[in-house]
Amino acid sequence: MARKKKISELWNWLKQPVEDKTTVRNMNDLSPTLDLEKRLGEQIYTALQGSVVEEVLRKTKTSSNDAYWRSSMEGHSLKVQKDLLPDFYDLCQSVKKKLNFKEKVDFYITGDSSVNAFSLAAEDEGEPHIVNVNSALFDLMTQDELRFVIGHELGHLINKDSALARLILFVFPPNTAVPVSLQYKIRLHEQLAELVADRYGFIATESLDVCVTAFFKLASGLDLAKMNVSIDALITDNNRRLDYFLKDKGTSRSSHPVNPIRVQALNLFATAKTEDELQKGMTELISILLKVGDSELDEHTARFVASAGLIVAQTDGNIGEDELNQIIESLAEFKIFPRQFLDEIAEGDVVKTFNESVQAIMNINPGMREGMLEYMIQIVLSDKLISKEEVSLLYQFGNNLGLSDMEVATAIAVAIQKNYIPSLESIC
């Protein structure tokens, strides 16, 4: 109930009309960075052994990504140069100067009907980065909206998330399975990086109205002037759709946050008077992005996984590292920050949480009882030691769910045959 109250308060605050706050305050007053995005980026970089992998790549020169893209741009796209496209060249350079980005950047235009733009960080120090704008944008965007797009793409380079994306792609090439525990963190980081890049786009224009119209043109591919769509109508529509996500009905699962979140995130950045005010609003707004499951059953299952894991692991008097890792790995399917969630459950009444979650799951889907028992057996086997107390707990749990001793014993036997490996200590 407390969480829903926060969401309700957030909605009442956010649904106030969005105004163009160009002169509200100096754009340098608040940092465009997001603390959570930075922490996640550092965590992912460390998990992928970034410093080691990047050094190996520099010495082996095995990556041809930069050469591929530069050759593609030079051969198939139009390079933005002063003598060729003076107006757009000046626009790009003015945005670069506005954002105080001093590294070299090559700007390109590609003949492409898709409404899109992208940036690529240079692999070698001193080489120019790449920013590409598809030609379709020039049919839709005003000069100010193009400034937002360029500012957004430069924001990715300034924030260095383009470089992290390249590392992730190297470690996990296309069609490679990414561990679940890392999948959700990578996705959340990508989404937060987009919000940071949006802030740089806003700084480049200093107009919230421009950012809003740019978002909707990117989303719809429509010329809003020709369609006679007003900014007020766009904001009203945005608030209506944001309400859907704030009421726990919608999830944002792509690499880019949904537009209602992006618009309101920029509204916060444009209107907040202090860093604390901004962070408070963003923390509540980001809660939408933290959702992994989209049903009541998912939340009950996560609470069962955490509480049942703790109870089983403590049955033999000691929670081993293997048992803890098994719990966290299972929780990673439901929570972006599984260890934090496990700690929160551990600080409360674990037995009460366990009983309530089991009852809720059985009320919603009684067919999950075998799956719940199998999970508890996994925890028992994870430390490669099977105590009589743990087996007794499994029988008790199974019986409470209506399973016979034979059914429980059969489940334990199948799990042992499939998964049990004696510990080295027991055979050395």
Short mmCIF file of C-alpha atoms in Angstrom, two decimals:
data_model
loop_
_atom_site.label_atom_id
_atom_site.label_comp_id
_atom_site.label_asym_id
_atom_site.label_seq_id
_atom_site.Cartn_x
_atom_site.Cartn_y
_atom_site.Cartn_z
CA MET A 1 0.00 0.00 0.00
CA ALA A 2 2.87 2.37 0.76
CA ARG A 3 4.25 1.95 -2.75
CA LYS A 4 0.90 2.70 -4.36
CA LYS A 5 0.61 5.84 -2.28
CA LYS A 6 3.97 7.06 -3.59
CA ILE A 7 2.91 6.36 -7.15
CA SER A 8 -0.34 8.23 -6.58
CA GLU A 9 1.50 11.23 -5.19
CA LEU A 10 3.87 11.14 -8.12
CA TRP A 11 0.99 11.11 -10.59
CA ASN A 12 -0.74 14.09 -8.98
CA TRP A 13 2.48 16.03 -9.23
CA LEU A 14 3.44 14.98 -12.74
CA LYS A 15 0.07 15.53 -14.38
CA GLN A 16 0.39 19.27 -13.91
CA PRO A 17 0.60 20.97 -17.32
CA VAL A 18 4.07 20.96 -18.85
CA GLU A 19 5.35 24.44 -19.59
CA ASP A 20 8.29 25.64 -21.62
CA LYS A 21 10.75 26.60 -18.85
CA THR A 22 13.50 28.07 -21.01
CA THR A 23 14.28 30.88 -18.57
CA VAL A 24 13.45 29.19 -15.26
CA ARG A 25 17.11 28.74 -14.31
CA ASN A 26 20.59 28.39 -15.67
CA MET A 27 20.94 25.07 -17.47
CA ASN A 28 24.25 24.48 -15.71
CA ASP A 29 22.61 24.43 -12.27
CA LEU A 30 21.78 20.71 -12.33
CA SER A 31 23.95 17.86 -13.51
CA PRO A 32 22.66 15.92 -16.54
CA THR A 33 24.06 12.68 -15.10
CA LEU A 34 22.06 10.06 -13.19
CA ASP A 35 23.72 8.42 -10.19
CA LEU A 36 21.98 5.08 -10.76
CA GLU A 37 23.07 5.03 -14.41
CA LYS A 38 26.67 5.65 -13.39
CA ARG A 39 26.62 2.95 -10.71
CA LEU A 40 25.05 0.43 -13.05
CA GLY A 41 27.57 1.27 -15.78
CA GLU A 42 30.46 0.74 -13.38
CA GLN A 43 28.95 -2.53 -12.13
CA ILE A 44 28.47 -3.88 -15.66
CA TYR A 45 31.95 -2.74 -16.70
CA THR A 46 33.48 -4.49 -13.68
CA ALA A 47 31.43 -7.66 -14.21
CA LEU A 48 32.65 -7.86 -17.82
CA GLN A 49 36.28 -7.27 -16.75
CA GLY A 50 36.23 -4.13 -18.87
CA SER A 51 39.75 -2.88 -18.17
CA VAL A 52 41.27 -6.29 -18.97
CA VAL A 53 39.15 -6.95 -22.08
CA GLU A 54 39.76 -3.48 -23.51
CA GLU A 55 43.52 -3.81 -23.02
CA VAL A 56 43.48 -7.19 -24.74
CA LEU A 57 41.54 -5.73 -27.65
CA ARG A 58 43.96 -2.82 -27.97
CA LYS A 59 46.93 -5.19 -28.19
CA THR A 60 45.36 -7.80 -30.45
CA LYS A 61 43.61 -5.29 -32.71
CA THR A 62 40.95 -7.93 -33.30
CA SER A 63 38.02 -5.53 -33.29
CA SER A 64 37.10 -4.21 -36.73
CA ASN A 65 33.94 -2.48 -35.61
CA ASP A 66 35.35 1.04 -35.96
CA ALA A 67 36.83 0.36 -39.39
CA TYR A 68 33.57 -1.23 -40.56
CA TRP A 69 31.40 1.71 -39.56
CA ARG A 70 33.81 4.36 -40.76
CA SER A 71 34.12 2.66 -44.14
CA SER A 72 30.35 2.31 -44.33
CA MET A 73 29.80 5.98 -43.50
CA GLU A 74 32.47 7.23 -45.90
CA GLY A 75 31.26 4.97 -48.70
CA HIS A 76 27.49 5.12 -48.39
CA SER A 77 26.62 8.29 -46.44
CA LEU A 78 27.12 12.01 -46.87
CA LYS A 79 29.73 13.55 -44.59
CA VAL A 80 28.68 16.88 -43.11
CA GLN A 81 31.34 19.40 -44.11
CA LYS A 82 31.46 23.18 -44.07
CA ASP A 83 31.80 23.62 -47.83
CA LEU A 84 29.13 21.00 -48.64
CA LEU A 85 26.38 21.47 -46.03
CA PRO A 86 27.25 24.77 -44.32
CA ASP A 87 23.97 25.30 -42.45
CA PHE A 88 23.76 21.84 -40.91
CA TYR A 89 27.51 21.83 -40.30
CA ASP A 90 27.15 25.05 -38.30
CA LEU A 91 24.18 23.59 -36.39
CA CYS A 92 26.18 20.49 -35.39
CA GLN A 93 29.20 22.53 -34.36
CA SER A 94 27.10 24.98 -32.35
CA VAL A 95 25.50 22.10 -30.41
CA LYS A 96 28.92 20.57 -29.82
CA LYS A 97 30.14 23.92 -28.49
CA LYS A 98 27.00 24.39 -26.39
CA LEU A 99 27.65 21.04 -24.69
CA ASN A 100 31.35 21.87 -24.31
CA PHE A 101 32.35 18.63 -26.03
CA LYS A 102 35.87 19.07 -27.37
CA GLU A 103 36.57 15.62 -28.80
CA LYS A 104 36.51 15.16 -32.57
CA VAL A 105 33.23 14.08 -34.12
CA ASP A 106 32.41 13.24 -37.75
CA PHE A 107 28.78 13.92 -38.62
CA TYR A 108 27.05 11.99 -41.41
CA ILE A 109 23.67 11.89 -43.14
CA THR A 110 22.42 8.57 -44.46
CA GLY A 111 19.68 8.18 -47.04
CA ASP A 112 17.26 6.17 -44.92
CA SER A 113 13.48 6.44 -44.57
CA SER A 114 13.54 5.31 -40.93
CA VAL A 115 13.23 8.12 -38.40
CA ASN A 116 16.43 7.55 -36.48
CA ALA A 117 19.90 8.75 -35.53
CA PHE A 118 22.80 7.08 -33.75
CA SER A 119 26.26 7.70 -32.34
CA LEU A 120 29.35 5.48 -32.25
CA ALA A 121 32.26 6.05 -29.89
CA ALA A 122 35.72 5.84 -31.48
CA GLU A 123 37.68 2.77 -30.47
CA ASP A 124 41.09 4.44 -30.55
CA GLU A 125 41.96 7.56 -28.58
CA GLY A 126 42.26 10.59 -30.82
CA GLU A 127 40.05 9.14 -33.56
CA PRO A 128 36.81 11.01 -34.30
CA HIS A 129 33.52 9.67 -33.01
CA ILE A 130 30.61 9.17 -35.41
CA VAL A 131 27.15 10.72 -35.28
CA ASN A 132 24.72 9.74 -38.03
CA VAL A 133 21.34 11.29 -38.84
CA ASN A 134 18.97 9.53 -41.22
CA SER A 135 17.64 11.71 -44.04
CA ALA A 136 14.01 11.09 -42.99
CA LEU A 137 14.56 13.37 -40.00
CA PHE A 138 15.13 16.38 -42.24
CA ASP A 139 11.61 16.04 -43.66
CA LEU A 140 10.09 16.06 -40.17
CA MET A 141 12.27 18.12 -37.86
CA THR A 142 12.62 21.85 -37.41
CA GLN A 143 16.10 23.27 -36.91
CA ASP A 144 15.56 23.37 -33.14
CA GLU A 145 14.33 19.76 -33.10
CA LEU A 146 17.43 18.71 -35.03
CA ARG A 147 19.47 20.45 -32.35
CA PHE A 148 17.76 18.21 -29.78
CA VAL A 149 18.58 15.11 -31.84
CA ILE A 150 22.25 16.11 -32.25
CA GLY A 151 22.49 17.04 -28.56
CA HIS A 152 21.00 13.68 -27.62
CA GLU A 153 23.53 11.72 -29.71
CA LEU A 154 26.45 13.79 -28.43
CA GLY A 155 25.12 13.13 -24.94
CA HIS A 156 25.73 9.40 -25.45
CA LEU A 157 29.36 10.17 -26.34
CA ILE A 158 29.84 12.56 -23.43
CA ASN A 159 28.31 10.03 -21.04
CA LYS A 160 30.51 7.27 -22.54
CA ASP A 161 27.64 4.79 -22.63
CA SER A 162 28.36 4.18 -26.33
CA ALA A 163 31.76 2.77 -25.31
CA LEU A 164 30.14 0.50 -22.71
CA ALA A 165 27.63 -0.71 -25.31
CA ARG A 166 30.55 -1.69 -27.56
CA LEU A 167 32.15 -3.70 -24.71
CA ILE A 168 28.87 -5.50 -24.02
CA LEU A 169 28.48 -6.34 -27.71
CA PHE A 170 32.01 -7.78 -27.81
CA VAL A 171 31.56 -9.99 -24.73
CA PHE A 172 28.05 -11.01 -25.78
CA PRO A 173 27.90 -11.03 -29.61
CA PRO A 174 24.49 -11.31 -31.32
CA ASN A 175 22.67 -14.60 -30.61
CA THR A 176 24.76 -15.10 -27.44
CA ALA A 177 22.91 -15.82 -24.20
CA VAL A 178 23.39 -13.10 -21.59
CA PRO A 179 23.02 -14.24 -17.94
CA VAL A 180 19.62 -13.27 -16.59
CA SER A 181 21.27 -11.51 -13.66
CA LEU A 182 22.99 -9.20 -16.15
CA GLN A 183 20.24 -8.91 -18.78
CA TYR A 184 17.96 -6.71 -16.72
CA LYS A 185 20.81 -4.53 -15.49
CA ILE A 186 22.02 -3.94 -19.06
CA ARG A 187 18.51 -3.05 -20.17
CA LEU A 188 17.99 -0.67 -17.23
CA HIS A 189 21.35 0.96 -17.93
CA GLU A 190 20.42 1.45 -21.59
CA GLN A 191 17.14 3.07 -20.57
CA LEU A 192 18.75 5.37 -18.02
CA ALA A 193 21.45 6.30 -20.54
CA GLU A 194 18.69 7.44 -22.89
CA LEU A 195 17.28 9.69 -20.16
CA VAL A 196 20.74 11.19 -19.64
CA ALA A 197 21.18 11.74 -23.39
CA ASP A 198 17.74 13.41 -23.47
CA ARG A 199 18.99 15.89 -20.88
CA TYR A 200 21.89 16.84 -23.14
CA GLY A 201 19.41 17.27 -25.97
CA PHE A 202 17.37 19.56 -23.76
CA ILE A 203 20.45 21.58 -22.80
CA ALA A 204 21.19 22.01 -26.52
CA THR A 205 17.74 23.54 -27.14
CA GLU A 206 16.69 24.86 -23.69
CA SER A 207 13.08 24.35 -24.77
CA LEU A 208 10.85 21.63 -23.37
CA ASP A 209 8.30 22.19 -26.13
CA VAL A 210 10.94 21.41 -28.75
CA CYS A 211 11.89 18.19 -26.98
CA VAL A 212 8.27 17.08 -26.69
CA THR A 213 7.50 17.66 -30.37
CA ALA A 214 10.74 15.90 -31.33
CA PHE A 215 9.76 12.85 -29.25
CA PHE A 216 6.37 12.55 -30.87
CA LYS A 217 7.76 13.01 -34.36
CA LEU A 218 10.30 10.26 -33.68
CA ALA A 219 7.52 8.02 -32.34
CA SER A 220 4.93 8.65 -35.04
CA GLY A 221 6.89 9.74 -38.10
CA LEU A 222 4.25 12.44 -38.59
CA ASP A 223 4.67 16.11 -39.41
CA LEU A 224 2.67 17.55 -36.53
CA ALA A 225 2.11 20.88 -38.26
CA LYS A 226 0.53 19.20 -41.26
CA MET A 227 -1.58 17.05 -38.96
CA ASN A 228 -2.65 20.12 -36.95
CA VAL A 229 -1.53 18.60 -33.64
CA SER A 230 -1.03 21.08 -30.80
CA ILE A 231 1.54 20.90 -28.00
CA ASP A 232 -1.31 20.91 -25.45
CA ALA A 233 -2.86 17.86 -27.11
CA LEU A 234 0.51 16.09 -27.03
CA ILE A 235 0.94 16.77 -23.32
CA THR A 236 -2.59 15.63 -22.54
CA ASP A 237 -1.98 12.42 -24.45
CA ASN A 238 1.35 11.92 -22.71
CA ASN A 239 -0.20 12.31 -19.26
CA ARG A 240 -2.95 9.84 -20.12
CA ARG A 241 -0.46 7.22 -21.26
CA LEU A 242 1.85 7.85 -18.30
CA ASP A 243 -1.08 7.11 -16.00
CA TYR A 244 -1.23 3.62 -17.52
CA PHE A 245 2.39 2.93 -16.52
CA LEU A 246 2.12 4.57 -13.10
CA LYS A 247 -0.80 2.34 -12.18
CA ASP A 248 1.41 -0.74 -12.54
CA LYS A 249 -0.23 -1.91 -15.75
CA GLY A 250 2.59 -1.22 -18.18
CA THR A 251 6.24 -2.17 -18.39
CA SER A 252 9.09 -0.64 -20.35
CA ARG A 253 11.12 -3.51 -21.77
CA SER A 254 12.95 -2.09 -24.78
CA SER A 255 16.35 -0.40 -24.74
CA HIS A 256 14.60 2.99 -24.84
CA PRO A 257 12.14 4.10 -22.14
CA VAL A 258 8.63 4.72 -23.38
CA ASN A 259 7.92 8.31 -24.43
CA PRO A 260 5.63 9.15 -21.47
CA ILE A 261 8.57 8.47 -19.13
CA ARG A 262 11.04 10.40 -21.28
CA VAL A 263 8.82 13.47 -21.52
CA GLN A 264 8.13 13.61 -17.80
CA ALA A 265 11.78 12.93 -16.97
CA LEU A 266 12.71 16.02 -18.99
CA ASN A 267 9.90 17.94 -17.31
CA LEU A 268 11.53 17.14 -13.98
CA PHE A 269 14.95 18.18 -15.25
CA ALA A 270 13.59 21.43 -16.69
CA THR A 271 11.53 22.54 -13.70
CA ALA A 272 13.27 21.21 -10.57
CA LYS A 273 14.79 23.98 -8.48
CA THR A 274 17.32 21.83 -6.63
CA GLU A 275 19.23 18.58 -7.13
CA ASP A 276 17.33 16.99 -4.23
CA GLU A 277 13.99 17.87 -5.81
CA LEU A 278 15.13 16.44 -9.12
CA GLN A 279 16.47 13.21 -7.58
CA LYS A 280 13.30 12.66 -5.56
CA GLY A 281 11.11 12.94 -8.63
CA MET A 282 13.41 10.78 -10.75
CA THR A 283 13.65 8.05 -8.12
CA GLU A 284 9.89 7.61 -8.16
CA LEU A 285 9.68 7.85 -11.95
CA ILE A 286 12.47 5.30 -12.42
CA SER A 287 10.45 2.86 -10.34
CA ILE A 288 8.52 2.12 -13.53
CA LEU A 289 11.74 1.01 -15.22
CA LEU A 290 12.61 -1.26 -12.30
CA LYS A 291 9.62 -3.50 -12.96
CA VAL A 292 10.55 -6.91 -14.34
CA GLY A 293 7.40 -8.96 -13.84
CA ASP A 294 4.01 -7.67 -14.89
CA SER A 295 1.65 -9.63 -12.67
CA GLU A 296 0.70 -10.05 -9.03
CA LEU A 297 1.89 -13.65 -9.22
CA ASP A 298 5.42 -12.54 -10.16
CA GLU A 299 5.70 -10.46 -6.99
CA HIS A 300 4.44 -13.28 -4.77
CA THR A 301 6.84 -15.69 -6.47
CA ALA A 302 9.78 -13.36 -5.87
CA ARG A 303 8.88 -13.13 -2.19
CA PHE A 304 8.59 -16.93 -2.01
CA VAL A 305 11.97 -17.45 -3.72
CA ALA A 306 13.67 -15.09 -1.24
CA SER A 307 11.99 -16.29 1.95
CA ALA A 308 11.97 -20.02 1.09
CA GLY A 309 15.62 -19.81 0.08
CA LEU A 310 16.57 -18.21 3.38
CA ILE A 311 14.58 -20.70 5.44
CA VAL A 312 16.00 -23.75 3.67
CA ALA A 313 19.56 -22.40 3.67
CA GLN A 314 19.43 -21.78 7.43
CA THR A 315 18.02 -25.19 8.29
CA ASP A 316 21.48 -26.72 8.71
CA GLY A 317 22.58 -23.70 10.79
CA ASN A 318 24.68 -22.01 8.12
CA ILE A 319 23.95 -20.11 4.91
CA GLY A 320 26.69 -21.06 2.47
CA GLU A 321 27.91 -18.98 -0.45
CA ASP A 322 26.59 -21.56 -2.94
CA GLU A 323 23.14 -21.41 -1.37
CA LEU A 324 23.16 -17.61 -1.38
CA ASN A 325 24.21 -17.50 -5.04
CA GLN A 326 21.44 -19.95 -5.96
CA ILE A 327 18.83 -17.76 -4.26
CA ILE A 328 20.11 -14.60 -5.93
CA GLU A 329 20.30 -16.29 -9.33
CA SER A 330 16.68 -17.42 -9.00
CA LEU A 331 15.59 -13.96 -7.84
CA ALA A 332 17.30 -12.37 -10.86
CA GLU A 333 14.40 -13.60 -12.99
CA PHE A 334 12.08 -11.30 -11.03
CA LYS A 335 14.19 -8.42 -9.71
CA ILE A 336 16.81 -6.15 -11.29
CA PHE A 337 18.55 -5.86 -7.91
CA PRO A 338 18.06 -9.36 -6.44
CA ARG A 339 20.59 -9.02 -3.62
CA GLN A 340 19.00 -5.80 -2.40
CA PHE A 341 15.55 -7.44 -2.48
CA LEU A 342 16.88 -10.48 -0.58
CA ASP A 343 18.39 -8.22 2.08
CA GLU A 344 15.04 -6.45 2.50
CA ILE A 345 13.24 -9.78 2.97
CA ALA A 346 15.92 -10.97 5.43
CA GLU A 347 15.46 -7.83 7.55
CA GLY A 348 11.73 -8.53 7.97
CA ASP A 349 9.71 -11.47 9.28
CA VAL A 350 10.97 -14.18 6.90
CA VAL A 351 8.59 -16.89 8.10
CA LYS A 352 5.57 -14.59 7.76
CA THR A 353 6.65 -13.59 4.26
CA PHE A 354 7.10 -17.26 3.37
CA ASN A 355 3.64 -18.28 4.63
CA GLU A 356 1.91 -15.34 2.97
CA SER A 357 3.63 -15.86 -0.38
CA VAL A 358 2.89 -19.61 -0.42
CA GLN A 359 -0.77 -18.97 0.39
CA ALA A 360 -1.03 -16.28 -2.29
CA ILE A 361 0.59 -18.47 -4.94
CA MET A 362 -1.67 -21.41 -4.09
CA ASN A 363 -4.74 -19.16 -4.32
CA ILE A 364 -3.71 -17.86 -7.76
CA ASN A 365 -2.11 -20.95 -9.28
CA PRO A 366 -2.15 -24.21 -7.24
CA GLY A 367 -0.29 -25.90 -10.10
CA MET A 368 2.90 -24.22 -8.93
CA ARG A 369 3.20 -26.40 -5.83
CA GLU A 370 5.55 -28.91 -7.52
CA GLY A 371 7.67 -26.05 -8.82
CA MET A 372 7.93 -24.51 -5.35
CA LEU A 373 9.06 -27.85 -3.91
CA GLU A 374 11.62 -28.29 -6.71
CA TYR A 375 13.05 -24.84 -5.98
CA MET A 376 13.51 -25.68 -2.29
CA ILE A 377 15.23 -28.94 -3.26
CA GLN A 378 17.61 -26.92 -5.49
CA ILE A 379 18.60 -24.82 -2.48
CA VAL A 380 19.22 -27.97 -0.43
CA LEU A 381 21.51 -29.41 -3.13
CA SER A 382 23.30 -26.15 -3.96
CA ASP A 383 25.87 -26.47 -1.16
CA LYS A 384 26.49 -30.15 -2.08
CA LEU A 385 25.45 -31.23 1.43
CA ILE A 386 22.11 -32.82 2.30
CA SER A 387 21.19 -32.78 5.98
CA LYS A 388 18.41 -34.76 7.63
CA GLU A 389 16.93 -31.48 8.88
CA GLU A 390 16.69 -30.17 5.31
CA VAL A 391 15.02 -33.35 4.06
CA SER A 392 12.57 -33.24 6.96
CA LEU A 393 11.68 -29.64 6.04
CA LEU A 394 11.03 -30.70 2.43
CA TYR A 395 8.62 -33.43 3.56
CA GLN A 396 6.82 -31.01 5.86
CA PHE A 397 6.49 -28.40 3.13
CA GLY A 398 5.29 -30.93 0.57
CA ASN A 399 2.75 -32.40 2.96
CA ASN A 400 1.37 -28.93 3.73
CA LEU A 401 0.79 -28.45 0.01
CA GLY A 402 -1.06 -31.77 -0.25
CA LEU A 403 1.80 -33.88 -1.61
CA SER A 404 2.39 -37.37 -0.24
CA ASP A 405 5.72 -38.56 1.19
CA MET A 406 6.19 -40.66 -1.95
CA GLU A 407 5.68 -37.64 -4.22
CA VAL A 408 8.17 -35.58 -2.19
CA ALA A 409 10.68 -38.44 -2.11
CA THR A 410 10.35 -38.91 -5.86
CA ALA A 411 11.01 -35.20 -6.46
CA ILE A 412 14.11 -35.34 -4.24
CA ALA A 413 15.37 -38.49 -5.98
CA VAL A 414 14.94 -36.99 -9.46
CA ALA A 415 16.77 -33.83 -8.39
CA ILE A 416 19.66 -35.82 -6.92
CA GLN A 417 20.05 -37.81 -10.14
CA LYS A 418 19.98 -34.70 -12.28
CA ASN A 419 21.91 -32.16 -10.22
CA TYR A 420 23.78 -33.59 -7.24
CA ILE A 421 27.58 -33.44 -7.28
CA PRO A 422 29.46 -34.38 -4.07
CA SER A 423 31.66 -31.67 -2.62
CA LEU A 424 35.41 -32.01 -3.05
CA GLU A 425 35.85 -31.85 0.71
CA SER A 426 33.77 -35.00 1.15
CA ILE A 427 35.88 -37.11 -1.22
CA CYS A 428 39.39 -35.75 -0.61
#
